[in-house]
Amino acid sequence: MSAFTNTGTDVLQRQMAEGDSRAASLTLQDMYEIKRCVAWVRQGQHHKVCLQFPDELLGDAAAVAEALTCQLGHPVYILGDTTYGSCCVDEVAAEHVGADAVIHFGNTCLSPSQRLPVLYIPTRLHVDTTWVVEQLKAALEEVNDNHPLVFLFDTRCQYVAGEVFSELHILLPHLVCSNLEGVRCEEYTAPDTEEKLACHSQHRKKKGSSCNEQNADCCNVCETCNIDSKCDCYDSGKSQEYIEQNVPINSHNEYRTCEDSISVRENTENSHREVKFSGRRALLPSNVDIKECNFIYLGPKGPTLDSLLLRFANSTFYHLPLSGGDVQKISGMQSLFRRNIKLEMIRDAHIIGILVGTLGVARYREAIARLKMVIKAAGKRSYTFVVGKPNEPKLANISEIDVFVYVACPETTIVDRASDPILYRKLVAPWEVEVALVAGQEWSMNFESDFSALLPGGVNYVAVCEAAGRQEASVSLITNQTQTLGLRDSSEGGTAGPVVVQEGKALAALHVGGGGQVLGGRSWAGLDPSQPPPAASTLVVEGRKGIAAEYQDEKV
């Protein structure tokens, strides 16, 4: 009974979840790169700019906005709460004020935006580089040097990634460093010898002084180690020229973004190829497959690591928690096997809900349209829902839906089983729907969390035949009942039921098996099912007044 008489005080007293806030030793200018933000806004001639912060950084939002306002000469807007995940750019909230640009702070999933230009400022997590290097070296001493190994990192650790990689490369010459798509990060190419590494270190120390168009030596390529030693002054003429030549800019994001799952670009000059995955890119030898590599991951546990573990379930990840502890040797194989049951859930389902988890990631409309086509071709019904951030109470209002397919960014679409077991059981990924219902789409040990890879032009695209075909039957491993996949008889889907009549005029025919019939069969028995239902009445009476927590007739 207490659930129906809640006064709502728990919402007012709710505490914000703990997160990684700004370290006391890190200044506001360094953490949020104020100068770079100002230069980007002026260069793009943006007038209405929104600042998007994750919950753990909202404490600095007012100070950052004030610093930008003072230097820009016009106000900026703070997005207090994101419509969906904080890792995605919230274009919906930004368009409420007619914004023409967004500056995204904090961790990001690196998904390409759809409408507005975006500047990513990944901010910084506190990393004790000396301790991190010592722990990783001790754990990787026995690793086979000939086995391909790729260094990955959280977006908020990119500022120390080069330093950590340089130290590890001395121990592991075959180690390859990845880079982020869409976020400014310097290129770290593996030197062949320790002398080149030392030479590169000297050049990086040299670039600490101020640089401008007249003093652009720090932006030249070192002839000894062949490593670019550009400085951080990206608003200077020389540095901007370097960016435009090496990192093409697209129409929405400051740097290029990756839309495919794992795309490969061959480089015949040095027998290497560039591989893109999960918003990252790595330069691998031509004879090395990314799926055969093992990985070192620098950063905290979370959706980013979970997504990478599922994508490369066959691989071994060496993960060092930044909060302390030993290096953990983990794999996504167990999590992948655990999700196999979702395929049976999808085949058993009669009604599948398409849950929209983003309104800003590029091509999300195409993904929804394809899911509708796939579900219809399998002889099932689908309904599309937009509920914001999903939770158990919201989904419980739609009890007729057997399973929900969550269309979101690659990190948000994967719900952790331990953190939210209810949503984990209810939500499936578009990739799992494709494997369960599309002929020719095979389940592999590399989970696909990016829905753009399933669309035309994607690496995992499979054509779907919409024409009526033969039904296929199998036995469910969950219910032990027969599963039927394929288009149903057209006469069955077009059966009309009772006609809704009002004042002698026919309004609509109730579709048999559709949502109207389901909703029409609902009844409310009150809190006590033993009490008889109220008699139908056409008398109009005045309703209750007040708010749900305290109606006027309840006041003492």
Coordinates of C-alpha atoms in Angstrom, one line a residue:
M1 CA 0.0 0.0 0.0
S2 CA 2.9 2.3 0.7
A3 CA 3.8 2.3 -3.0
F4 CA 0.5 4.0 -3.8
T5 CA 0.7 6.7 -1.1
N6 CA 4.3 7.8 -1.7
T7 CA 4.6 11.6 -1.1
G8 CA 7.5 12.0 -3.4
T9 CA 10.0 13.1 -0.8
D10 CA 12.5 10.4 -1.9
V11 CA 12.8 12.2 -5.2
L12 CA 13.6 15.5 -3.5
Q13 CA 16.1 14.0 -1.1
R14 CA 17.8 11.8 -3.7
Q15 CA 21.6 12.1 -3.8
M16 CA 23.5 12.3 -7.0
A17 CA 25.5 9.2 -7.8
E18 CA 29.2 9.5 -7.0
G19 CA 31.5 10.0 -10.0
D20 CA 35.0 11.0 -10.9
S21 CA 35.0 14.8 -10.2
R22 CA 37.8 17.2 -11.0
A23 CA 41.0 16.7 -9.1
A24 CA 42.0 19.5 -6.7
S25 CA 45.4 19.8 -8.3
L26 CA 43.9 20.4 -11.8
T27 CA 42.9 23.9 -12.7
L28 CA 39.6 24.7 -14.4
Q29 CA 41.5 26.0 -17.5
D30 CA 43.4 22.7 -17.9
M31 CA 40.5 20.4 -17.1
Y32 CA 38.0 22.0 -19.6
E33 CA 40.5 23.5 -22.1
I34 CA 38.8 26.9 -22.0
K35 CA 41.1 28.5 -24.5
R36 CA 40.5 25.8 -27.0
C37 CA 36.7 26.1 -26.5
V38 CA 36.9 29.8 -27.1
A39 CA 39.0 29.4 -30.3
W40 CA 36.6 26.7 -31.7
V41 CA 33.5 28.9 -31.1
R42 CA 35.1 31.9 -32.7
Q43 CA 36.4 29.9 -35.6
G44 CA 33.0 28.4 -36.3
Q45 CA 31.2 31.8 -35.7
H46 CA 28.8 30.1 -33.3
H47 CA 26.4 32.4 -31.4
K48 CA 24.3 30.0 -29.3
V49 CA 26.5 27.3 -27.7
C50 CA 25.3 24.6 -25.2
L51 CA 27.6 23.0 -22.7
Q52 CA 26.9 19.4 -21.9
F53 CA 28.2 17.9 -18.6
P54 CA 27.9 14.5 -17.1
D55 CA 26.4 14.4 -13.6
E56 CA 29.8 14.1 -11.8
L57 CA 31.0 17.4 -13.4
L58 CA 27.9 19.5 -13.0
G59 CA 29.6 21.2 -10.0
D60 CA 32.0 23.0 -12.3
A61 CA 29.3 23.9 -14.9
A62 CA 28.6 27.4 -13.6
A63 CA 32.3 28.3 -13.4
V64 CA 33.0 27.0 -16.9
A65 CA 30.1 28.9 -18.3
E66 CA 31.2 32.1 -16.6
A67 CA 34.8 31.7 -18.0
L68 CA 33.5 31.1 -21.5
T69 CA 31.0 34.0 -21.3
C70 CA 33.7 36.5 -20.2
Q71 CA 36.0 35.6 -23.1
L72 CA 33.3 35.2 -25.8
G73 CA 31.3 38.2 -24.9
H74 CA 27.9 36.4 -25.1
P75 CA 26.2 33.9 -22.8
V76 CA 26.3 30.1 -23.2
Y77 CA 23.7 27.6 -22.1
I78 CA 24.2 24.6 -19.7
L79 CA 22.3 21.4 -20.3
G80 CA 21.4 20.3 -16.8
D81 CA 20.1 16.9 -17.6
T82 CA 20.6 14.7 -20.7
T83 CA 17.6 13.1 -22.5
Y84 CA 19.5 9.8 -22.8
G85 CA 23.0 8.8 -21.9
S86 CA 25.5 11.4 -20.9
C87 CA 28.1 9.9 -23.3
C88 CA 26.0 11.0 -26.3
V89 CA 25.5 14.5 -27.6
D90 CA 22.0 15.7 -26.5
E91 CA 20.9 17.5 -29.6
V92 CA 17.3 17.5 -28.5
A93 CA 17.9 19.6 -25.4
A94 CA 20.2 21.9 -27.3
E95 CA 17.6 22.6 -30.0
H96 CA 15.2 23.7 -27.3
V97 CA 17.1 27.0 -27.2
G98 CA 18.0 27.0 -30.9
A99 CA 21.6 26.2 -30.3
D100 CA 24.0 26.1 -33.3
A101 CA 26.8 24.2 -31.6
V102 CA 27.5 21.9 -28.6
I103 CA 30.6 21.5 -26.4
H104 CA 30.5 18.0 -24.9
F105 CA 32.6 17.5 -21.7
G106 CA 33.5 14.2 -20.1
N107 CA 33.5 10.7 -21.3
T108 CA 32.0 10.1 -24.7
C109 CA 31.0 7.1 -26.8
L110 CA 32.4 8.9 -29.9
S111 CA 29.2 8.3 -31.9
P112 CA 28.8 10.7 -34.9
S113 CA 26.3 13.5 -34.3
Q114 CA 23.4 14.1 -36.7
R115 CA 22.6 17.8 -36.9
L116 CA 24.8 20.1 -34.8
P117 CA 28.6 20.6 -34.9
V118 CA 30.2 19.3 -31.7
L119 CA 33.5 19.9 -29.9
Y120 CA 34.5 17.0 -27.6
I121 CA 36.5 17.9 -24.5
P122 CA 37.1 14.6 -22.8
T123 CA 38.4 16.2 -19.5
R124 CA 40.8 14.2 -17.4
L125 CA 40.8 11.4 -14.8
H126 CA 43.6 11.5 -12.3
V127 CA 46.2 8.9 -13.4
D128 CA 49.4 8.2 -11.5
T129 CA 51.5 7.4 -14.5
T130 CA 54.5 6.1 -12.6
W131 CA 52.4 3.6 -10.6
V132 CA 50.4 2.6 -13.7
V133 CA 53.5 1.8 -15.7
E134 CA 55.1 -0.2 -12.9
Q135 CA 52.0 -2.3 -12.4
L136 CA 51.6 -3.0 -16.1
K137 CA 55.2 -3.8 -16.7
A138 CA 55.2 -6.3 -13.8
A139 CA 52.0 -8.0 -15.2
L140 CA 53.2 -8.0 -18.8
E141 CA 56.7 -9.3 -18.3
E142 CA 55.7 -12.9 -19.3
V143 CA 53.6 -11.8 -22.3
N144 CA 54.8 -13.3 -25.6
D145 CA 56.4 -10.4 -27.5
N146 CA 55.4 -11.8 -30.9
H147 CA 51.7 -11.8 -30.0
P148 CA 49.9 -8.7 -31.4
L149 CA 49.0 -6.3 -28.5
V150 CA 47.0 -3.1 -28.8
F151 CA 46.9 -0.3 -26.2
L152 CA 43.4 1.1 -25.6
F153 CA 42.4 3.8 -23.1
D154 CA 39.4 5.7 -21.8
T155 CA 38.8 9.0 -23.5
R156 CA 39.5 10.8 -20.2
C157 CA 42.9 9.2 -20.1
Q158 CA 44.1 10.3 -23.5
Y159 CA 46.2 13.1 -22.1
V160 CA 48.6 10.5 -20.5
A161 CA 48.2 7.7 -23.1
G162 CA 51.3 8.7 -25.0
E163 CA 53.5 8.7 -21.9
V164 CA 52.2 5.3 -20.7
F165 CA 52.5 3.8 -24.2
S166 CA 56.1 5.1 -24.7
E167 CA 57.2 3.4 -21.4
L168 CA 55.4 0.1 -22.3
H169 CA 56.8 0.0 -25.8
I170 CA 60.3 -0.4 -24.4
L171 CA 59.2 -3.7 -22.8
L172 CA 56.8 -4.7 -25.7
P173 CA 58.2 -3.6 -29.1
H174 CA 55.2 -5.1 -30.9
L175 CA 52.7 -3.0 -28.9
V176 CA 50.4 -0.8 -31.0
C177 CA 48.8 2.4 -29.7
S178 CA 45.3 3.3 -30.7
N179 CA 43.9 6.8 -31.2
L180 CA 40.5 8.3 -30.7
E181 CA 38.1 9.4 -33.6
G182 CA 36.5 12.7 -33.1
V183 CA 38.6 13.8 -30.1
R184 CA 41.9 15.7 -30.5
C185 CA 44.8 13.4 -29.5
E186 CA 48.3 13.4 -30.6
E187 CA 49.7 10.6 -32.8
Y188 CA 52.1 8.2 -31.1
T189 CA 53.9 6.1 -33.6
A190 CA 56.0 3.2 -32.2
P191 CA 59.7 3.9 -32.6
D192 CA 62.0 1.1 -33.8
T193 CA 64.7 1.7 -31.2
E194 CA 65.2 3.2 -27.8
E195 CA 67.3 6.0 -29.4
K196 CA 64.3 7.1 -31.4
L197 CA 62.2 7.0 -28.3
A198 CA 64.6 9.2 -26.4
C199 CA 64.8 11.6 -29.4
H200 CA 61.0 11.8 -29.4
S201 CA 61.0 12.5 -25.7
Q202 CA 63.4 15.5 -26.2
H203 CA 61.2 17.0 -28.9
R204 CA 58.1 16.7 -26.7
K205 CA 60.0 18.6 -23.9
K206 CA 61.0 21.3 -26.4
K207 CA 57.4 22.0 -27.4
G208 CA 56.5 23.2 -23.9
S209 CA 57.2 26.8 -24.7
S210 CA 54.7 29.1 -26.4
C211 CA 54.3 28.7 -30.2
N212 CA 52.9 30.9 -32.9
E213 CA 53.0 31.2 -36.7
Q214 CA 56.6 32.7 -36.5
N215 CA 57.9 30.0 -34.2
A216 CA 56.5 26.8 -35.6
D217 CA 59.6 24.5 -35.1
C218 CA 57.7 22.5 -32.5
C219 CA 55.3 21.5 -35.3
N220 CA 57.9 19.9 -37.5
V221 CA 58.7 16.2 -38.0
C222 CA 61.8 15.0 -36.3
E223 CA 64.2 13.6 -39.0
T224 CA 65.8 11.2 -36.5
C225 CA 62.7 9.4 -35.0
N226 CA 60.2 10.4 -37.8
I227 CA 57.7 11.3 -35.1
D228 CA 55.7 14.5 -35.3
S229 CA 56.4 16.8 -32.3
K230 CA 53.6 19.3 -32.8
C231 CA 52.6 21.4 -30.0
D232 CA 49.1 21.9 -28.4
C233 CA 48.5 25.4 -29.8
Y234 CA 45.9 24.2 -32.4
D235 CA 44.7 27.7 -33.1
S236 CA 48.1 28.7 -34.7
G237 CA 48.5 28.6 -38.5
K238 CA 51.0 25.8 -38.6
S239 CA 49.2 23.5 -36.2
Q240 CA 45.8 24.1 -38.0
E241 CA 47.4 23.3 -41.3
Y242 CA 48.7 20.0 -39.9
I243 CA 45.3 19.0 -38.7
E244 CA 43.6 19.8 -42.0
Q245 CA 46.2 17.7 -43.9
N246 CA 46.2 14.7 -41.5
V247 CA 42.7 14.6 -39.9
P248 CA 39.9 15.6 -42.3
I249 CA 37.1 17.5 -40.8
N250 CA 33.5 16.6 -41.5
S251 CA 30.4 18.8 -41.5
H252 CA 29.3 18.0 -37.9
N253 CA 32.2 17.0 -35.7
E254 CA 35.6 18.7 -35.4
Y255 CA 37.4 15.6 -36.4
R256 CA 36.4 12.7 -38.5
T257 CA 34.3 10.0 -37.0
C258 CA 33.8 6.3 -37.7
E259 CA 30.4 5.0 -38.8
D260 CA 31.3 1.4 -39.6
S261 CA 31.9 -1.3 -37.1
I262 CA 35.4 -2.4 -38.0
S263 CA 36.7 -0.7 -41.2
V264 CA 40.1 -1.2 -42.7
R265 CA 42.2 1.1 -44.9
E266 CA 45.3 -0.5 -46.5
N267 CA 48.6 1.4 -46.6
T268 CA 50.8 -0.3 -49.2
E269 CA 53.8 2.0 -48.7
N270 CA 54.7 0.6 -45.3
S271 CA 52.8 -2.7 -45.3
H272 CA 50.4 -1.4 -42.6
R273 CA 46.7 -0.9 -42.5
E274 CA 44.5 1.4 -40.4
V275 CA 41.7 -0.4 -38.6
K276 CA 38.7 1.5 -37.1
F277 CA 36.5 0.2 -34.3
S278 CA 34.4 1.6 -31.5
G279 CA 35.4 5.2 -32.3
R280 CA 39.1 4.3 -32.3
R281 CA 41.7 3.6 -34.9
A282 CA 45.0 1.6 -34.8
L283 CA 47.7 1.1 -37.4
L284 CA 48.4 -2.7 -37.6
P285 CA 50.8 -4.7 -39.8
S286 CA 49.0 -6.0 -42.9
N287 CA 49.3 -9.6 -41.8
V288 CA 47.7 -9.0 -38.4
D289 CA 43.9 -9.3 -37.8
I290 CA 42.5 -7.1 -35.1
K291 CA 40.3 -10.0 -33.9
E292 CA 43.5 -12.0 -33.1
C293 CA 45.0 -9.2 -30.9
N294 CA 45.0 -8.9 -27.2
F295 CA 44.5 -5.6 -25.5
I296 CA 45.7 -3.4 -22.7
Y297 CA 43.0 -1.1 -21.4
L298 CA 43.7 2.0 -19.3
G299 CA 40.7 3.4 -17.6
P300 CA 37.9 2.6 -15.1
K301 CA 35.3 -0.2 -15.6
G302 CA 32.2 0.9 -17.3
P303 CA 30.2 0.9 -20.5
T304 CA 33.3 1.6 -22.7
L305 CA 35.1 -1.5 -21.4
D306 CA 32.0 -3.6 -21.5
S307 CA 31.4 -2.8 -25.1
L308 CA 35.0 -3.6 -26.1
L309 CA 34.9 -6.9 -24.2
L310 CA 31.9 -8.0 -26.1
R311 CA 33.2 -6.8 -29.5
F312 CA 36.5 -8.8 -29.0
A313 CA 35.2 -11.6 -26.8
N314 CA 37.9 -14.0 -28.0
S315 CA 40.7 -11.7 -26.9
T316 CA 42.3 -11.2 -23.5
F317 CA 42.2 -7.7 -21.9
Y318 CA 44.8 -6.6 -19.3
H319 CA 42.9 -4.0 -17.2
L320 CA 44.3 -1.9 -14.4
P321 CA 41.7 -0.1 -12.2
L322 CA 42.8 3.5 -11.7
S323 CA 41.5 3.4 -8.1
G324 CA 44.1 0.8 -7.1
G325 CA 44.7 -2.9 -7.2
D326 CA 46.4 -5.4 -9.4
V327 CA 46.2 -5.8 -13.2
Q328 CA 43.2 -8.0 -14.1
K329 CA 43.2 -10.4 -16.9
I330 CA 39.6 -10.5 -18.2
S331 CA 37.6 -11.6 -21.2
G332 CA 34.1 -11.0 -22.6
M333 CA 33.5 -14.6 -23.4
Q334 CA 31.3 -15.4 -20.4
S335 CA 29.2 -12.2 -20.9
L336 CA 28.7 -13.1 -24.6
F337 CA 27.6 -16.7 -23.8
R338 CA 25.2 -15.4 -21.2
R339 CA 23.5 -13.3 -23.8
N340 CA 22.7 -16.3 -26.0
I341 CA 19.4 -16.7 -24.2
K342 CA 18.2 -13.4 -25.7
L343 CA 18.1 -15.0 -29.1
E344 CA 15.5 -17.5 -27.9
M345 CA 13.6 -14.7 -26.2
I346 CA 13.3 -12.8 -29.5
R347 CA 12.2 -15.9 -31.4
D348 CA 9.6 -16.6 -28.7
A349 CA 8.2 -13.0 -28.7
H350 CA 5.0 -12.2 -30.5
I351 CA 5.2 -8.4 -29.9
I352 CA 8.6 -6.6 -30.0
G353 CA 9.0 -3.1 -28.8
I354 CA 11.5 -0.8 -30.5
L355 CA 12.8 1.4 -27.7
V356 CA 14.4 4.6 -29.0
G357 CA 17.5 5.4 -26.9
T358 CA 18.9 8.3 -29.0
L359 CA 17.7 11.2 -31.1
G360 CA 21.1 12.5 -32.0
V361 CA 23.3 9.6 -33.2
A362 CA 23.5 9.6 -37.0
R363 CA 21.3 7.1 -38.9
Y364 CA 19.1 6.2 -36.0
R365 CA 16.0 6.6 -38.1
E366 CA 17.3 4.1 -40.7
A367 CA 18.0 1.7 -37.9
I368 CA 14.4 1.9 -36.6
A369 CA 13.0 1.5 -40.1
R370 CA 15.2 -1.6 -40.7
L371 CA 14.1 -3.2 -37.4
K372 CA 10.5 -2.7 -38.3
M373 CA 11.1 -4.4 -41.6
V374 CA 13.0 -7.3 -40.1
I375 CA 10.4 -7.9 -37.4
K376 CA 7.5 -7.8 -39.9
A377 CA 9.3 -10.2 -42.3
A378 CA 9.6 -12.6 -39.3
G379 CA 5.8 -12.5 -38.9
K380 CA 5.9 -10.5 -35.6
R381 CA 4.4 -7.2 -34.6
S382 CA 6.4 -4.2 -33.5
Y383 CA 5.6 -0.9 -31.7
T384 CA 8.0 2.1 -31.3
F385 CA 8.3 3.8 -28.0
V386 CA 10.2 7.0 -26.9
V387 CA 10.3 7.1 -23.1
G388 CA 13.6 8.8 -22.4
K389 CA 15.9 6.9 -20.1
P390 CA 14.3 3.5 -19.6
N391 CA 13.7 2.0 -16.2
E392 CA 11.5 -0.7 -14.8
P393 CA 8.4 1.4 -13.9
K394 CA 8.3 2.8 -17.4
L395 CA 8.5 -0.5 -19.2
A396 CA 6.0 -2.1 -16.7
N397 CA 3.3 0.2 -18.2
I398 CA 3.7 -1.7 -21.4
S399 CA 3.3 -5.3 -20.1
E400 CA 2.1 -6.6 -23.5
I401 CA 5.5 -6.2 -25.0
D402 CA 7.5 -9.4 -24.8
V403 CA 10.9 -7.9 -25.4
F404 CA 12.4 -4.5 -26.2
V405 CA 15.1 -3.8 -28.7
Y406 CA 17.1 -0.8 -27.6
V407 CA 18.3 1.5 -30.4
A408 CA 21.1 3.5 -28.7
C409 CA 24.8 4.3 -29.0
P410 CA 27.2 1.3 -28.8
E411 CA 27.9 1.9 -25.1
T412 CA 24.3 2.7 -23.9
T413 CA 22.7 -0.2 -25.8
I414 CA 24.6 -2.7 -23.5
V415 CA 23.0 -2.9 -20.1
D416 CA 25.1 -4.4 -17.3
R417 CA 23.5 -7.4 -15.7
A418 CA 24.8 -6.6 -12.2
S419 CA 23.8 -2.9 -12.1
D420 CA 20.3 -3.4 -13.5
P421 CA 19.1 -7.0 -13.8
I422 CA 15.5 -6.0 -14.7
L423 CA 16.5 -3.9 -17.8
Y424 CA 19.1 -6.6 -18.7
R425 CA 16.4 -9.2 -19.0
K426 CA 14.0 -6.9 -20.9
L427 CA 16.4 -5.2 -23.4
V428 CA 18.1 -6.7 -26.4
A429 CA 20.4 -5.1 -29.0
P430 CA 19.6 -4.6 -32.7
W431 CA 22.4 -7.1 -33.5
E432 CA 20.7 -9.8 -31.5
V433 CA 17.4 -9.2 -33.3
E434 CA 19.2 -9.5 -36.7
V435 CA 20.9 -12.8 -35.7
A436 CA 17.6 -14.2 -34.4
L437 CA 15.3 -13.2 -37.2
V438 CA 17.4 -12.6 -40.4
A439 CA 18.5 -15.6 -42.5
G440 CA 22.2 -15.3 -43.3
Q441 CA 23.1 -13.2 -40.3
E442 CA 25.3 -15.5 -38.2
W443 CA 26.2 -15.3 -34.6
S444 CA 29.9 -14.7 -34.1
M445 CA 32.3 -14.3 -31.2
N446 CA 32.5 -10.5 -32.0
F447 CA 29.4 -8.8 -30.7
E448 CA 28.2 -5.9 -32.8
S449 CA 26.9 -3.0 -30.6
D450 CA 27.0 -0.3 -33.4
F451 CA 23.7 -0.4 -35.3
S452 CA 25.2 1.5 -38.2
A453 CA 27.2 -1.6 -39.1
L454 CA 23.9 -3.4 -39.8
L455 CA 22.6 -0.7 -42.3
P456 CA 23.4 -0.6 -46.0
G457 CA 27.1 0.1 -46.4
G458 CA 27.9 -1.4 -43.0
V459 CA 30.3 -4.3 -42.7
N460 CA 27.6 -6.6 -41.2
Y461 CA 24.7 -5.6 -43.5
V462 CA 22.5 -8.5 -44.8
A463 CA 19.7 -7.9 -47.2
V464 CA 16.2 -8.8 -46.0
C465 CA 13.5 -10.2 -48.3
E466 CA 10.1 -8.7 -47.5
A467 CA 8.2 -11.0 -49.9
A468 CA 6.0 -13.7 -48.5
G469 CA 7.9 -16.9 -48.0
R470 CA 7.7 -20.3 -46.4
Q471 CA 7.3 -20.4 -42.6
E472 CA 10.0 -22.0 -40.6
A473 CA 9.3 -23.7 -37.3
S474 CA 11.6 -24.8 -34.5
V475 CA 11.3 -25.6 -30.8
S476 CA 12.0 -23.0 -28.1
L477 CA 14.7 -23.9 -25.7
I478 CA 13.0 -21.8 -23.0
T479 CA 9.3 -22.7 -23.2
N480 CA 9.6 -26.0 -25.1
Q481 CA 6.9 -24.7 -27.5
T482 CA 6.9 -24.3 -31.3
Q483 CA 8.5 -21.1 -32.7
T484 CA 7.2 -19.9 -36.1
L485 CA 9.3 -17.5 -38.1
G486 CA 8.2 -16.1 -41.5
L487 CA 5.4 -14.1 -43.0
R488 CA 1.9 -15.1 -41.8
D489 CA -1.0 -15.6 -44.1
S490 CA -2.2 -12.2 -45.3
S491 CA -5.8 -13.0 -44.5
E492 CA -4.9 -13.6 -40.8
G493 CA -3.2 -10.2 -40.5
G494 CA -6.1 -8.3 -42.1
T495 CA -8.9 -9.7 -39.9
A496 CA -11.2 -7.0 -38.6
G497 CA -13.0 -7.3 -35.3
P498 CA -15.9 -5.3 -33.7
V499 CA -16.7 -1.9 -35.1
V500 CA -16.5 1.1 -32.7
V501 CA -19.8 3.0 -33.1
Q502 CA -20.6 6.4 -31.6
E503 CA -23.9 8.3 -32.2
G504 CA -24.9 5.9 -34.9
K505 CA -21.7 6.4 -36.9
A506 CA -19.0 3.8 -37.4
L507 CA -15.6 5.2 -36.3
A508 CA -13.2 2.4 -36.6
A509 CA -12.8 -1.4 -36.9
L510 CA -10.9 -3.0 -34.1
H511 CA -8.0 -5.0 -35.5
V512 CA -7.9 -8.5 -34.2
G513 CA -4.6 -9.1 -32.4
G514 CA -3.5 -5.5 -32.6
G515 CA -2.9 -2.9 -29.9
G516 CA -6.5 -1.7 -29.9
Q517 CA -7.8 -5.1 -28.9
V518 CA -5.2 -5.5 -26.2
L519 CA -5.9 -2.1 -24.7
G520 CA -9.7 -2.6 -25.0
G521 CA -9.4 -5.8 -22.9
R522 CA -7.8 -4.1 -20.0
S523 CA -9.8 -3.5 -16.8
W524 CA -8.9 -1.8 -13.5
A525 CA -10.1 -3.8 -10.5
G526 CA -8.8 -1.3 -7.9
L527 CA -6.5 -2.1 -5.0
D528 CA -8.8 -4.9 -3.8
P529 CA -9.6 -7.4 -6.6
S530 CA -12.4 -9.0 -4.5
Q531 CA -14.5 -5.8 -4.7
P532 CA -17.0 -5.7 -7.6
P533 CA -16.1 -3.3 -10.4
P534 CA -18.0 0.1 -10.5
A535 CA -21.1 0.2 -12.6
A536 CA -20.8 2.0 -16.0
S537 CA -22.2 5.5 -15.8
T538 CA -22.6 8.4 -18.2
L539 CA -23.0 11.0 -15.4
V540 CA -20.3 13.7 -15.5
V541 CA -19.1 14.7 -12.1
E542 CA -16.5 17.1 -10.8
G543 CA -13.1 15.4 -10.2
R544 CA -10.6 15.7 -7.4
K545 CA -8.5 18.8 -6.9
G546 CA -4.9 19.2 -5.9
I547 CA -1.7 17.2 -6.6
A548 CA -1.3 13.5 -6.4
A549 CA 0.7 13.6 -3.2
E550 CA -2.1 15.6 -1.4
Y551 CA -5.6 16.1 -2.8
Q552 CA -7.8 18.8 -1.2
D553 CA -10.3 16.3 0.1
E554 CA -7.5 14.5 1.9
K555 CA -6.4 17.5 4.0
V556 CA -7.2 17.3 7.7

